[in-house]
PDB file of C-alpha atoms in Angstrom:
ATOM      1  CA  UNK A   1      25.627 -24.779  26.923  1.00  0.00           C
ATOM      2  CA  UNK A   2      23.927 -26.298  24.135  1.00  0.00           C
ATOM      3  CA  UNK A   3      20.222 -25.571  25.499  1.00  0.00           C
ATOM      4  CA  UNK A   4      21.941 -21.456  25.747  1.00  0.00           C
ATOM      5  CA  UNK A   5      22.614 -21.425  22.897  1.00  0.00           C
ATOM      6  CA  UNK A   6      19.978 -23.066  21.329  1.00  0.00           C
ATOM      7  CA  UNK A   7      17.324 -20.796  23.246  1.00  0.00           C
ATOM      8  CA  UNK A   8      19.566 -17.787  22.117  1.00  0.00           C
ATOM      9  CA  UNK A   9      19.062 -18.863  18.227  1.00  0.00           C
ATOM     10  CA  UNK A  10      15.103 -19.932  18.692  1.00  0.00           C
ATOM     11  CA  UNK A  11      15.028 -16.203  20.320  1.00  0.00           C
ATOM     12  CA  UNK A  12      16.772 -14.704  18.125  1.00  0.00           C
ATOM     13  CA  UNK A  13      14.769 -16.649  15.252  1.00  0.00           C
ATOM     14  CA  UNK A  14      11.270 -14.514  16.529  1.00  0.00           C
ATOM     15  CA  UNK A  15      12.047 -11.298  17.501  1.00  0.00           C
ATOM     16  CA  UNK A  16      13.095 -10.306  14.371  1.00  0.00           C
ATOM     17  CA  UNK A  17      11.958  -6.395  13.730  1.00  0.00           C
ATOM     18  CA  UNK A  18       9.028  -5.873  11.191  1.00  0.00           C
ATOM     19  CA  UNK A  19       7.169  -3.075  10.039  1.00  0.00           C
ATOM     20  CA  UNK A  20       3.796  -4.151  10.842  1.00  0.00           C
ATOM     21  CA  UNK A  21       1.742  -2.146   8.762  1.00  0.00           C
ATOM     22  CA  UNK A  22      -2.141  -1.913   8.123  1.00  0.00           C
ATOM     23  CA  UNK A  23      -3.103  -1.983   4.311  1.00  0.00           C
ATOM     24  CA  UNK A  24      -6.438  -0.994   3.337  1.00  0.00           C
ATOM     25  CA  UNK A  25      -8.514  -4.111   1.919  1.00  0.00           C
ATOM     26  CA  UNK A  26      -9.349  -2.068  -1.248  1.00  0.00           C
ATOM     27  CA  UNK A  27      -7.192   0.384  -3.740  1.00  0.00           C
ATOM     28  CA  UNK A  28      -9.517   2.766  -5.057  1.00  0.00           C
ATOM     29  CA  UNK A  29      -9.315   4.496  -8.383  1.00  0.00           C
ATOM     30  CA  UNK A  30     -10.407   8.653  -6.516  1.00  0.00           C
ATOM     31  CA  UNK A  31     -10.718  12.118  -7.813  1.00  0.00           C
ATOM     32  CA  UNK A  32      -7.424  13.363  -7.997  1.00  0.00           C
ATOM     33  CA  UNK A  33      -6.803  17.212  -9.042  1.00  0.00           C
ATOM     34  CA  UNK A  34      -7.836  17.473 -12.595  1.00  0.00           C
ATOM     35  CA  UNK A  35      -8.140  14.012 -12.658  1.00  0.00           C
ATOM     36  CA  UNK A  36      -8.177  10.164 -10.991  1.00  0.00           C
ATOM     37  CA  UNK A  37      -5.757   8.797  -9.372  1.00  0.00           C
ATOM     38  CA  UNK A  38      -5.345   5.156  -7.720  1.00  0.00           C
ATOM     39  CA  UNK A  39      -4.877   5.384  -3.951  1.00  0.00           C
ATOM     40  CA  UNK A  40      -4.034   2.777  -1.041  1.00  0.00           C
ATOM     41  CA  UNK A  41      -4.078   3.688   2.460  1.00  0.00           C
ATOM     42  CA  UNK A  42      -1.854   2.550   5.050  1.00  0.00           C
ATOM     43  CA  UNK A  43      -0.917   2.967   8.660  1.00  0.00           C
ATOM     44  CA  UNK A  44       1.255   1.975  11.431  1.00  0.00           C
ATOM     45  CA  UNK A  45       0.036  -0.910  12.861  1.00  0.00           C
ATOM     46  CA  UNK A  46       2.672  -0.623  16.338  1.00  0.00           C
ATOM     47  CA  UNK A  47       3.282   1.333  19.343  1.00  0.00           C
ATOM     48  CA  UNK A  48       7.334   2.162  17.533  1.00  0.00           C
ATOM     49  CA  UNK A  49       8.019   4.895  15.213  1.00  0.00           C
ATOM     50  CA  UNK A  50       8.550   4.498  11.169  1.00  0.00           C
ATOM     51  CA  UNK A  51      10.713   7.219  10.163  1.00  0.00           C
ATOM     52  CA  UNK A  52      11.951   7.514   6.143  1.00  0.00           C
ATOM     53  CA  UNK A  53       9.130   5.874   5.151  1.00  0.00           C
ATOM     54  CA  UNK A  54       9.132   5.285   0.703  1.00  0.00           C
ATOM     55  CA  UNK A  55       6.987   3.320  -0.873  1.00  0.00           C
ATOM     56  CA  UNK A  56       7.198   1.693  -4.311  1.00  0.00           C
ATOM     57  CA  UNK A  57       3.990  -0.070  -6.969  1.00  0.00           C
ATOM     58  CA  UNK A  58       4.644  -2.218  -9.520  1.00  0.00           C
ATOM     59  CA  UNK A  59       1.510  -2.986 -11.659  1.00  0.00           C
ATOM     60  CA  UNK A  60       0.915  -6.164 -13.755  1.00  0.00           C
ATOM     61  CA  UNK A  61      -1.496  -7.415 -16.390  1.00  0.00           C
ATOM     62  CA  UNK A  62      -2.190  -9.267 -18.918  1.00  0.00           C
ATOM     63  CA  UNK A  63      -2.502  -8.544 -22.839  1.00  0.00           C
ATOM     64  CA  UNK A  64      -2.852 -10.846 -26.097  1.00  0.00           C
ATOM     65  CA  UNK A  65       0.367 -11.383 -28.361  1.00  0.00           C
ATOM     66  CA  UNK A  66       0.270 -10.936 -32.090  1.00  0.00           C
ATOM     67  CA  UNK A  67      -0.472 -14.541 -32.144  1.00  0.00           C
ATOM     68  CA  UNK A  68      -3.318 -14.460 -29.577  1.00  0.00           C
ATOM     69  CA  UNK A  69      -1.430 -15.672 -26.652  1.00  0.00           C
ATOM     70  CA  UNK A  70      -1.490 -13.894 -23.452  1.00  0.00           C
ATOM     71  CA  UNK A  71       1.560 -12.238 -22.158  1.00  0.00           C
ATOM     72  CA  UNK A  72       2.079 -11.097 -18.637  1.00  0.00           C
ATOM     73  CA  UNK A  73       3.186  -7.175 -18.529  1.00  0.00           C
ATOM     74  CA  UNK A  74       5.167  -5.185 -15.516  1.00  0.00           C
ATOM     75  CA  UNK A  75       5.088  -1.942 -14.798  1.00  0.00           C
ATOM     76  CA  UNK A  76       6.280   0.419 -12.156  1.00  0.00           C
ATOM     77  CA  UNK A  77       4.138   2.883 -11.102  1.00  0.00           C
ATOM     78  CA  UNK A  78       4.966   6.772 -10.443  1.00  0.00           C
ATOM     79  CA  UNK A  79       3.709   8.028  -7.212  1.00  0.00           C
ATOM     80  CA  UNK A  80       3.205  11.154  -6.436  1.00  0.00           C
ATOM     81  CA  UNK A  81       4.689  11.460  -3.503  1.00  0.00           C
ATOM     82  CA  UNK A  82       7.183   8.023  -2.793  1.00  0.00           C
ATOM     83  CA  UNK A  83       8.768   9.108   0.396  1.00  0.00           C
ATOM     84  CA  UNK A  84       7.926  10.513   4.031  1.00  0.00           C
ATOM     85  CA  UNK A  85       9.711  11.248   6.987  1.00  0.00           C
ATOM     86  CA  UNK A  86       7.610   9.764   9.158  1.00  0.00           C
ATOM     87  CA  UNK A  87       4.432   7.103   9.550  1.00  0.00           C
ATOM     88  CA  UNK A  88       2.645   8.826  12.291  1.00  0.00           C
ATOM     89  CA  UNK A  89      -0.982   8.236  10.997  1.00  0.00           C
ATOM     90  CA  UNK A  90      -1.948   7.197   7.897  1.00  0.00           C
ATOM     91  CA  UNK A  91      -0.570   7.541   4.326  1.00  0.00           C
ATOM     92  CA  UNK A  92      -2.204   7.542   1.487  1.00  0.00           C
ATOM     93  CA  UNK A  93      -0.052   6.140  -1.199  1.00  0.00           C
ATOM     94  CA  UNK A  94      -1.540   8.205  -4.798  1.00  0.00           C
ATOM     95  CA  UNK A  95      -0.711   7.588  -8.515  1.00  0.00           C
ATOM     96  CA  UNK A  96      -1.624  10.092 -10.602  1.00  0.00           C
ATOM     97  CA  UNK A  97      -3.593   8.596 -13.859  1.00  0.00           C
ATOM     98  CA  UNK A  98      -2.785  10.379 -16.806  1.00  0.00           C
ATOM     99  CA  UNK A  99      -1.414   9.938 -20.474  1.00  0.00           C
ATOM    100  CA  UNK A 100       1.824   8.218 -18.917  1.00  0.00           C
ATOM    101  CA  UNK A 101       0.252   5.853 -16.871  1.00  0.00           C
ATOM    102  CA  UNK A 102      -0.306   2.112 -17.815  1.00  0.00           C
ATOM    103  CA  UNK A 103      -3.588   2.583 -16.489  1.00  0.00           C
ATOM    104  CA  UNK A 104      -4.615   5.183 -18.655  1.00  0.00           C
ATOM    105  CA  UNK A 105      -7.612   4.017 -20.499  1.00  0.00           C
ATOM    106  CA  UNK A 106      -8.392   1.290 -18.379  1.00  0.00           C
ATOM    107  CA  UNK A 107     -12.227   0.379 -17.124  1.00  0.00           C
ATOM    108  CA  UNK A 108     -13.814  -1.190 -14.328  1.00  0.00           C
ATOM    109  CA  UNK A 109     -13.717  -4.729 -16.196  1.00  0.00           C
ATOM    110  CA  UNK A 110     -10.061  -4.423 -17.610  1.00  0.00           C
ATOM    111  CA  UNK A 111      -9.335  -4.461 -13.721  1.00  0.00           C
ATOM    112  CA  UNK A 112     -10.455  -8.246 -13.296  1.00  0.00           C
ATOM    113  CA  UNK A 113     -10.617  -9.271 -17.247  1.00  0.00           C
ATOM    114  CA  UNK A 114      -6.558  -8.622 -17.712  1.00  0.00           C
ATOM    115  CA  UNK A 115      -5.654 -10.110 -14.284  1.00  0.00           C
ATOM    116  CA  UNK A 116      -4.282  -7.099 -13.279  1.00  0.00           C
ATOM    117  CA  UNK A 117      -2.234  -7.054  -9.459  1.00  0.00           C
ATOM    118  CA  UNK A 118      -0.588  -4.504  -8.129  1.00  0.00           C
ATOM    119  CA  UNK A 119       2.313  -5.081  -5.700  1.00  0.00           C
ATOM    120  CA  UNK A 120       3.391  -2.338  -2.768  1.00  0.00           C
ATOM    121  CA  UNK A 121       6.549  -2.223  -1.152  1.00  0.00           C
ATOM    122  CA  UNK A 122       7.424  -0.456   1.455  1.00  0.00           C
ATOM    123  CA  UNK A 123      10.834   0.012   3.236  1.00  0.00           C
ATOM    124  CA  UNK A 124      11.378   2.356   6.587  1.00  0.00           C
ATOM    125  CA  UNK A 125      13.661   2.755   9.411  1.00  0.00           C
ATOM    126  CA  UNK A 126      12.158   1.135  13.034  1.00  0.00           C
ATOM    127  CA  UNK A 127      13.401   3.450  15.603  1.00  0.00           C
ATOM    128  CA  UNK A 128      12.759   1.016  18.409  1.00  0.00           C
ATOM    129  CA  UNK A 129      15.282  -1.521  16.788  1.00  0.00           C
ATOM    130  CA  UNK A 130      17.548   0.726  14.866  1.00  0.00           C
ATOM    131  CA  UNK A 131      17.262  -1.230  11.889  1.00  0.00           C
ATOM    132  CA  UNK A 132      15.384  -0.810   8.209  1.00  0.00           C
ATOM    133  CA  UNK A 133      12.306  -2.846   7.651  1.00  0.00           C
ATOM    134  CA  UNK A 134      10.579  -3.981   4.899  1.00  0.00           C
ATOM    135  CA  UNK A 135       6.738  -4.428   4.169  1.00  0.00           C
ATOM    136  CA  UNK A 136       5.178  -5.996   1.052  1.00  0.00           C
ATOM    137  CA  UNK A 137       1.180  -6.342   0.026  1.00  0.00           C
ATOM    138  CA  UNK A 138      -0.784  -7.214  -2.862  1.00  0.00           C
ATOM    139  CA  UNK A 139      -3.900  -6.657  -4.506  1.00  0.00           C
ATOM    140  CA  UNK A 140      -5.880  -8.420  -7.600  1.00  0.00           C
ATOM    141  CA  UNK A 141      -8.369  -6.657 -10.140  1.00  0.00           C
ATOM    142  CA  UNK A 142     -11.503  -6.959  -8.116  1.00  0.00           C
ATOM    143  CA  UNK A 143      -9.930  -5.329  -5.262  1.00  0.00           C
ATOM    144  CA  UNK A 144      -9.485  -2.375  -7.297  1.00  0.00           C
ATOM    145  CA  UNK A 145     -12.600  -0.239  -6.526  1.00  0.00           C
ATOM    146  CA  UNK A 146     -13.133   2.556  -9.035  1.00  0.00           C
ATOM    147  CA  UNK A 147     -15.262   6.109  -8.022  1.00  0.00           C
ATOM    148  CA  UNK A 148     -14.676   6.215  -4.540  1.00  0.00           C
ATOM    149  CA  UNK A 149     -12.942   8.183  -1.682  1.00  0.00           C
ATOM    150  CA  UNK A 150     -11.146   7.169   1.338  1.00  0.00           C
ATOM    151  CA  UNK A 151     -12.373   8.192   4.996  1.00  0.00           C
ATOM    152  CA  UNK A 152     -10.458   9.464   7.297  1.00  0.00           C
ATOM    153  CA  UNK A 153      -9.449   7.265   9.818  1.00  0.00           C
ATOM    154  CA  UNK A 154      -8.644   9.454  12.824  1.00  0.00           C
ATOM    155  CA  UNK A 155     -10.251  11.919  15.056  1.00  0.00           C
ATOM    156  CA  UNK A 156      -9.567  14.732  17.586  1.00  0.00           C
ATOM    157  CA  UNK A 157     -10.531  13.548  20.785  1.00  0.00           C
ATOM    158  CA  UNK A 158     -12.461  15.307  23.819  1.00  0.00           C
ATOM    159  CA  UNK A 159      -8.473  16.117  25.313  1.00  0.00           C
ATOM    160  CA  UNK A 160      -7.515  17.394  22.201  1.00  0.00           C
ATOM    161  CA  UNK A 161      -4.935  14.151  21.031  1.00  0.00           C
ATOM    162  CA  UNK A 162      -5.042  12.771  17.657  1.00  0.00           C
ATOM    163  CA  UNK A 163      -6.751   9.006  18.202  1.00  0.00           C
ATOM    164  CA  UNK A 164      -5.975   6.623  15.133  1.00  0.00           C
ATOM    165  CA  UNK A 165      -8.554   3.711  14.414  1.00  0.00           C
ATOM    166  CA  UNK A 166      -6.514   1.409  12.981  1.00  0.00           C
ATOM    167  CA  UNK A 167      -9.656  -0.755  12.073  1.00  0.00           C
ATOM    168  CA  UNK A 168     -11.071   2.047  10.085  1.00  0.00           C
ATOM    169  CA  UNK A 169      -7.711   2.160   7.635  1.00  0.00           C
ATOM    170  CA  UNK A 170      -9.174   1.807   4.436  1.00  0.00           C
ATOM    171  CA  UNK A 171     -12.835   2.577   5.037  1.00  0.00           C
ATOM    172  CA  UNK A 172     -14.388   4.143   1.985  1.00  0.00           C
ATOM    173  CA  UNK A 173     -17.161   5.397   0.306  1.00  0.00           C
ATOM    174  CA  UNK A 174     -18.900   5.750  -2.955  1.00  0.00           C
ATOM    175  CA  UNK A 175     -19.085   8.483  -4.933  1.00  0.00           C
TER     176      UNK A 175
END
């Protein structure tokens, strides 16, 4: 009885659901309408379906006090679009730069100089365990690459199916 039951917990311990999701190793700073924008990519990373997908940023950095002593700011982030009904390729998570942003003004340097990080949650519903799971990621100033675009990272094979790379989330290129 005891070696049921602890099997049962030890089993119970590991197949915990989780959204296993593919970040891309870079957030960009892109074109974005009349603008830039900061972008992340991000993609299913299982067989499963992730349905009510949202997704939430919270930025941090740090500035100098009055007194000349550095003070570490948070600041959540306004996406342009922070929910989808379903994670079937990839999403491109966008905040629109502008005169509301925190990261209005900021340069290439500011990125690393004001130890900046940006945090991503992400919280959807696993249809092949009926339950909500939750995915979190990170990224430091010099991960923050600035005039560039994401690539695609699926194709339309010979059969006419839409193929995901998975290891091509994230790929970019200069602009």
């Amino acid at each position: 009885m005891t070696f049921a039951l602890a099997t049962g917990a030890l089993y119970g311990r590991f197949s915990k659901p989780e959204a296993r999701l593919k970040y891309s190793d870079n957030i960009l700073i892109s074109p974005f309408r009349e603008g830039k924008a900061l972008m992340l990519m991000v993609a299913n990373n299982k067989k499963g379906n992730l349905v009510e997908v949202s997704a939430k940023l919270n930025f941090s950095w740090l500035e100098k006090d009055h007194a000349g002593n550095p003070v570490r700011n948070f600041s959540d982030l306004t996406l342009y679009l922070y929910k989808i009904a379903m994670l079937s390729l990839t999403w491109t998570i966008v905040h629109p730069i502008d005169e509301n942003s925190p990261l209005f003004g900021f340069t290439e340097e500011d990125f690393v100089t004001k130890d900046v990080e940006i945090f991503v949650f992400i919280s959807c519903y696993d249809d092949t365990f009926s339950q909500t799971v939750q995915s979190r990621y990170g990224y430091i100033g010099k991960e923050v690459v600035v005039n560039a675009k994401f690539r695609r990272a699926f194709h339309v094979d010979d059969e006419g199916y839409t193929v995901l790379d998975v290891k091509s989330v994230g790929a970019y290129d200069r602009l």
